[in-house]
PDB file of C-alpha atoms in Angstrom:
ATOM      1  CA  MET A 497       1.606  11.599 -19.693  1.00 64.00           C
ATOM      2  CA  ALA A 498       0.115  13.867 -17.084  1.00 81.00           C
ATOM      3  CA  HIS A 499      -3.237  12.801 -15.680  1.00 90.00           C
ATOM      4  CA  THR A 500      -6.194  14.974 -14.821  1.00 96.00           C
ATOM      5  CA  TYR A 501      -8.238  14.433 -11.676  1.00 97.00           C
ATOM      6  CA  ILE A 502     -11.666  14.912 -10.168  1.00 96.00           C
ATOM      7  CA  PRO A 503     -11.606  16.499  -6.689  1.00 95.00           C
ATOM      8  CA  LEU A 504     -12.368  13.776  -4.153  1.00 95.00           C
ATOM      9  CA  ASP A 505     -15.340  15.816  -2.904  1.00 93.00           C
ATOM     10  CA  ALA A 506     -16.843  15.719  -6.413  1.00 95.00           C
ATOM     11  CA  TYR A 507     -16.168  11.988  -6.949  1.00 94.00           C
ATOM     12  CA  LYS A 508     -19.411  10.000  -7.147  1.00 92.00           C
ATOM     13  CA  ARG A 509     -18.000   7.218  -4.943  1.00 91.00           C
ATOM     14  CA  LYS A 510     -16.452   9.572  -2.369  1.00 92.00           C
ATOM     15  CA  TRP A 511     -18.645   8.084   0.394  1.00 93.00           C
ATOM     16  CA  ILE A 512     -16.398   5.011   0.504  1.00 92.00           C
ATOM     17  CA  PHE A 513     -13.622   7.234   1.892  1.00 94.00           C
ATOM     18  CA  ASN A 514     -15.984   8.980   4.345  1.00 93.00           C
ATOM     19  CA  HIS A 515     -17.572   5.887   5.859  1.00 89.00           C
ATOM     20  CA  LYS A 516     -17.830   6.129   9.681  1.00 89.00           C
ATOM     21  CA  ASP A 517     -16.851   2.472  10.200  1.00 86.00           C
ATOM     22  CA  LEU A 518     -13.683   2.731   8.094  1.00 88.00           C
ATOM     23  CA  PRO A 519     -12.337   6.260   8.640  1.00 88.00           C
ATOM     24  CA  VAL A 520      -9.703   7.471   6.200  1.00 95.00           C
ATOM     25  CA  LEU A 521      -7.239  10.067   7.497  1.00 95.00           C
ATOM     26  CA  ASP A 522      -7.414  13.508   5.840  1.00 95.00           C
ATOM     27  CA  THR A 523      -3.696  13.175   5.006  1.00 97.00           C
ATOM     28  CA  ASP A 524      -4.547   9.996   3.079  1.00 97.00           C
ATOM     29  CA  LYS A 525      -7.587  11.541   1.412  1.00 96.00           C
ATOM     30  CA  ALA A 526      -5.320  14.227   0.006  1.00 97.00           C
ATOM     31  CA  LEU A 527      -3.457  11.447  -1.844  1.00 97.00           C
ATOM     32  CA  ILE A 528      -6.600   9.644  -3.158  1.00 97.00           C
ATOM     33  CA  LYS A 529      -7.004  11.088  -6.629  1.00 97.00           C
ATOM     34  CA  PRO A 530      -9.876   9.882  -8.841  1.00 97.00           C
ATOM     35  CA  LEU A 531      -9.002  10.248 -12.516  1.00 97.00           C
ATOM     36  CA  THR A 532     -11.191  12.058 -15.024  1.00 96.00           C
ATOM     37  CA  ASP A 533     -12.912   9.800 -17.580  1.00 95.00           C
ATOM     38  CA  LYS A 534     -10.289  10.614 -20.219  1.00 96.00           C
ATOM     39  CA  SER A 535      -7.314   9.932 -17.948  1.00 96.00           C
ATOM     40  CA  ALA A 536      -8.916   6.745 -16.604  1.00 95.00           C
ATOM     41  CA  MET A 537      -9.562   5.518 -20.117  1.00 95.00           C
ATOM     42  CA  THR A 538      -5.915   6.122 -21.039  1.00 95.00           C
ATOM     43  CA  VAL A 539      -4.655   4.178 -18.048  1.00 94.00           C
ATOM     44  CA  TRP A 540      -7.117   1.317 -18.622  1.00 94.00           C
ATOM     45  CA  ASN A 541      -6.300   1.058 -22.322  1.00 94.00           C
ATOM     46  CA  GLN A 542      -2.559   1.119 -21.694  1.00 93.00           C
ATOM     47  CA  TRP A 543      -2.271  -1.153 -18.649  1.00 92.00           C
ATOM     48  CA  ILE A 544      -5.424  -3.270 -18.400  1.00 92.00           C
ATOM     49  CA  SER A 545      -7.298  -3.827 -21.683  1.00 91.00           C
ATOM     50  CA  ASN A 546      -7.929  -2.012 -24.945  1.00 89.00           C
ATOM     51  CA  LYS A 547     -10.825  -4.352 -25.754  1.00 88.00           C
ATOM     52  CA  CYS A 548     -13.211  -4.354 -22.799  1.00 88.00           C
ATOM     53  CA  ASN A 549     -14.168  -1.941 -20.047  1.00 87.00           C
ATOM     54  CA  ARG A 550     -14.876  -4.233 -17.060  1.00 87.00           C
ATOM     55  CA  ALA A 551     -13.110  -7.206 -15.463  1.00 86.00           C
ATOM     56  CA  GLU A 552     -15.945  -9.637 -16.088  1.00 83.00           C
ATOM     57  CA  LEU A 553     -15.652  -8.928 -19.814  1.00 88.00           C
ATOM     58  CA  PHE A 554     -11.966  -9.815 -20.127  1.00 87.00           C
ATOM     59  CA  SER A 555     -11.334 -11.955 -23.158  1.00 86.00           C
ATOM     60  CA  LYS A 556      -8.616 -13.795 -24.958  1.00 82.00           C
ATOM     61  CA  GLY A 557      -5.698 -11.434 -25.515  1.00 84.00           C
ATOM     62  CA  ASP A 558      -6.253  -9.506 -22.266  1.00 87.00           C
ATOM     63  CA  TRP A 559      -3.327 -10.260 -19.963  1.00 89.00           C
ATOM     64  CA  ALA A 560      -5.650 -10.440 -16.963  1.00 89.00           C
ATOM     65  CA  ALA A 561      -7.709 -13.214 -18.622  1.00 88.00           C
ATOM     66  CA  LYS A 562      -4.661 -15.491 -18.889  1.00 88.00           C
ATOM     67  CA  GLN A 563      -4.503 -18.177 -16.180  1.00 83.00           C
ATOM     68  CA  ASP A 564      -0.721 -18.050 -16.032  1.00 86.00           C
ATOM     69  CA  ALA A 565      -0.770 -14.324 -15.250  1.00 89.00           C
ATOM     70  CA  TRP A 566      -2.000 -15.200 -11.753  1.00 88.00           C
ATOM     71  CA  LYS A 567       0.319 -17.010  -9.319  1.00 88.00           C
ATOM     72  CA  HIS A 568      -1.723 -17.239  -6.115  1.00 84.00           C
ATOM     73  CA  THR A 569      -5.360 -17.052  -5.081  1.00 87.00           C
ATOM     74  CA  GLU A 570      -6.530 -16.323  -1.504  1.00 86.00           C
ATOM     75  CA  HIS A 571      -9.663 -15.137   0.288  1.00 86.00           C
ATOM     76  CA  TRP A 572     -10.039 -11.508   1.359  1.00 82.00           C
ATOM     77  CA  GLN A 573     -13.678 -11.361   2.493  1.00 81.00           C
ATOM     78  CA  SER A 574     -13.211 -12.680   6.055  1.00 83.00           C
ATOM     79  CA  ALA A 575     -10.311 -10.282   6.640  1.00 83.00           C
ATOM     80  CA  TRP A 576     -12.418  -7.446   5.299  1.00 86.00           C
ATOM     81  CA  ASP A 577     -15.204  -8.365   7.730  1.00 81.00           C
ATOM     82  CA  SER A 578     -12.833  -8.513  10.702  1.00 84.00           C
ATOM     83  CA  ASP A 579     -11.839  -5.617  12.982  1.00 83.00           C
ATOM     84  CA  ASP A 580      -8.229  -5.848  11.882  1.00 84.00           C
ATOM     85  CA  ASN A 581      -7.421  -3.303   9.163  1.00 84.00           C
ATOM     86  CA  THR A 582      -3.929  -4.649   8.489  1.00 86.00           C
ATOM     87  CA  LEU A 583      -3.243  -5.504   4.872  1.00 87.00           C
ATOM     88  CA  LEU A 584      -3.467  -9.255   4.247  1.00 85.00           C
ATOM     89  CA  GLU A 585      -0.152 -10.985   4.872  1.00 88.00           C
ATOM     90  CA  PRO A 586       0.174 -12.737   1.463  1.00 88.00           C
ATOM     91  CA  ILE A 587      -0.359  -9.367  -0.296  1.00 90.00           C
ATOM     92  CA  ALA A 588       2.162  -7.592   1.947  1.00 89.00           C
ATOM     93  CA  GLU A 589       4.691 -10.374   1.200  1.00 89.00           C
ATOM     94  CA  PHE A 590       4.034 -10.412  -2.543  1.00 92.00           C
ATOM     95  CA  ILE A 591       4.149  -6.637  -3.026  1.00 92.00           C
ATOM     96  CA  ASP A 592       7.532  -5.221  -2.101  1.00 90.00           C
ATOM     97  CA  TRP A 593       6.888  -1.684  -3.325  1.00 95.00           C
ATOM     98  CA  ALA A 594       8.120   1.481  -1.632  1.00 95.00           C
ATOM     99  CA  ASP A 595       5.418   3.398   0.280  1.00 95.00           C
ATOM    100  CA  ASP A 596       5.451   6.233  -2.237  1.00 96.00           C
ATOM    101  CA  THR A 597       5.029   3.953  -5.310  1.00 96.00           C
ATOM    102  CA  GLN A 598       2.323   5.365  -7.604  1.00 96.00           C
ATOM    103  CA  VAL A 599      -0.542   2.892  -7.949  1.00 96.00           C
ATOM    104  CA  PHE A 600      -3.808   2.799  -9.848  1.00 96.00           C
ATOM    105  CA  PHE A 601      -6.806   1.084  -8.343  1.00 95.00           C
ATOM    106  CA  CYS A 602      -8.894   0.252 -11.419  1.00 94.00           C
ATOM    107  CA  TYR A 603     -12.570  -0.485 -10.836  1.00 92.00           C
ATOM    108  CA  GLU A 604     -13.435  -0.266 -14.543  1.00 92.00           C
ATOM    109  CA  LYS A 605     -12.435   1.740 -17.638  1.00 93.00           C
ATOM    110  CA  TYR A 606     -13.830   5.049 -16.363  1.00 94.00           C
ATOM    111  CA  GLN A 607     -13.451   4.501 -12.591  1.00 94.00           C
ATOM    112  CA  ILE A 608      -9.769   4.587 -11.600  1.00 95.00           C
ATOM    113  CA  ILE A 609      -8.120   6.086  -8.539  1.00 96.00           C
ATOM    114  CA  GLU A 610      -4.468   7.072  -8.384  1.00 97.00           C
ATOM    115  CA  THR A 611      -2.792   6.967  -5.010  1.00 97.00           C
ATOM    116  CA  THR A 612       0.354   5.618  -3.316  1.00 97.00           C
ATOM    117  CA  TRP A 613       1.014   2.043  -2.178  1.00 96.00           C
ATOM    118  CA  ALA A 614       1.099   3.172   1.493  1.00 96.00           C
ATOM    119  CA  VAL A 615      -2.301   4.900   1.248  1.00 97.00           C
ATOM    120  CA  PHE A 616      -3.846   1.859  -0.442  1.00 95.00           C
ATOM    121  CA  ALA A 617      -2.308  -0.546   2.115  1.00 94.00           C
ATOM    122  CA  ARG A 618      -3.664   1.494   5.049  1.00 94.00           C
ATOM    123  CA  ASN A 619      -7.133   1.921   3.524  1.00 94.00           C
ATOM    124  CA  TRP A 620      -7.611  -1.234   1.434  1.00 92.00           C
ATOM    125  CA  LYS A 621     -10.974  -1.975   3.036  1.00 91.00           C
ATOM    126  CA  ALA A 622     -12.420   1.348   1.915  1.00 92.00           C
ATOM    127  CA  PHE A 623     -11.285   0.771  -1.651  1.00 92.00           C
ATOM    128  CA  LEU A 624     -13.049  -2.622  -1.611  1.00 88.00           C
ATOM    129  CA  PHE A 625     -16.533  -1.275  -0.878  1.00 84.00           C
ATOM    130  CA  PHE A 626     -16.822  -1.869  -4.635  1.00 79.00           C
ATOM    131  CA  ASP A 627     -15.539  -5.350  -5.310  1.00 75.00           C
ATOM    132  CA  ASP A 628     -16.604  -6.087  -8.875  1.00 79.00           C
ATOM    133  CA  GLY A 629     -13.182  -7.182 -10.076  1.00 84.00           C
ATOM    134  CA  PRO A 630     -10.933  -4.175  -9.437  1.00 91.00           C
ATOM    135  CA  ILE A 631      -7.275  -4.508 -10.264  1.00 93.00           C
ATOM    136  CA  LEU A 632      -4.408  -2.757  -8.475  1.00 94.00           C
ATOM    137  CA  ILE A 633      -1.395  -1.993 -10.634  1.00 94.00           C
ATOM    138  CA  ALA A 634       1.703   0.138 -10.447  1.00 95.00           C
ATOM    139  CA  PRO A 635       2.917   1.264 -13.880  1.00 91.00           C
ATOM    140  CA  LYS A 636       6.575   0.825 -13.022  1.00 90.00           C
ATOM    141  CA  LYS A 637       6.139  -2.586 -11.370  1.00 93.00           C
ATOM    142  CA  LYS A 638       5.250  -6.069 -12.617  1.00 92.00           C
ATOM    143  CA  GLN A 639       3.008  -7.324  -9.788  1.00 93.00           C
ATOM    144  CA  ALA A 640      -0.791  -6.872  -9.813  1.00 93.00           C
ATOM    145  CA  ILE A 641      -3.694  -7.778  -7.564  1.00 92.00           C
ATOM    146  CA  MET A 642      -7.224  -8.540  -8.706  1.00 91.00           C
ATOM    147  CA  PHE A 643     -10.079  -8.609  -6.152  1.00 89.00           C
ATOM    148  CA  GLU A 644     -13.029 -10.747  -7.128  1.00 87.00           C
ATOM    149  CA  GLN A 645     -16.661 -10.517  -6.046  1.00 84.00           C
ATOM    150  CA  ASN A 646     -16.562 -14.091  -4.739  1.00 86.00           C
ATOM    151  CA  GLY A 647     -14.311 -12.896  -1.906  1.00 84.00           C
ATOM    152  CA  GLN A 648     -11.075 -14.066  -3.441  1.00 87.00           C
ATOM    153  CA  TYR A 649      -8.094 -12.147  -4.676  1.00 90.00           C
ATOM    154  CA  LYS A 650      -5.430 -13.144  -7.160  1.00 91.00           C
ATOM    155  CA  LEU A 651      -1.778 -12.146  -7.062  1.00 93.00           C
ATOM    156  CA  GLY A 652      -0.151 -11.982 -10.454  1.00 90.00           C
ATOM    157  CA  MET A 653       2.474 -10.596 -12.765  1.00 88.00           C
TER     158      MET A 653
END
């Protein structure tokens, strides 16, 4: 299914990709594509949950609510606060995707950004200005990452 997009300049959270402390290259911005509400809803319902619209509302039956879906938990907050923008080592080791792999960074049912794995990996800190349980998925891959407000992330399948 083809997705429809909102121009990044019209996206209500565009400031996270224009922040002076975490500059995002224009070439990367061109590949950061916020989905329209309808496309975001389709992705969320298909890959995340058809019952709830935010991570904190996951319930029985949602794959992300299952303990055994998640293999490893680590902290991301201190790395985010550091001057090093390199993607966290455990994530880089767990995710073996090609740079051009299509990924969806899912904040909630109507807030989803499509990009590539390389763009996310280079700019992960900008994506995490909103850290209320977003999940990174790639439709053709099994791995997933969930970032929690408590400063932890979970690696799962």
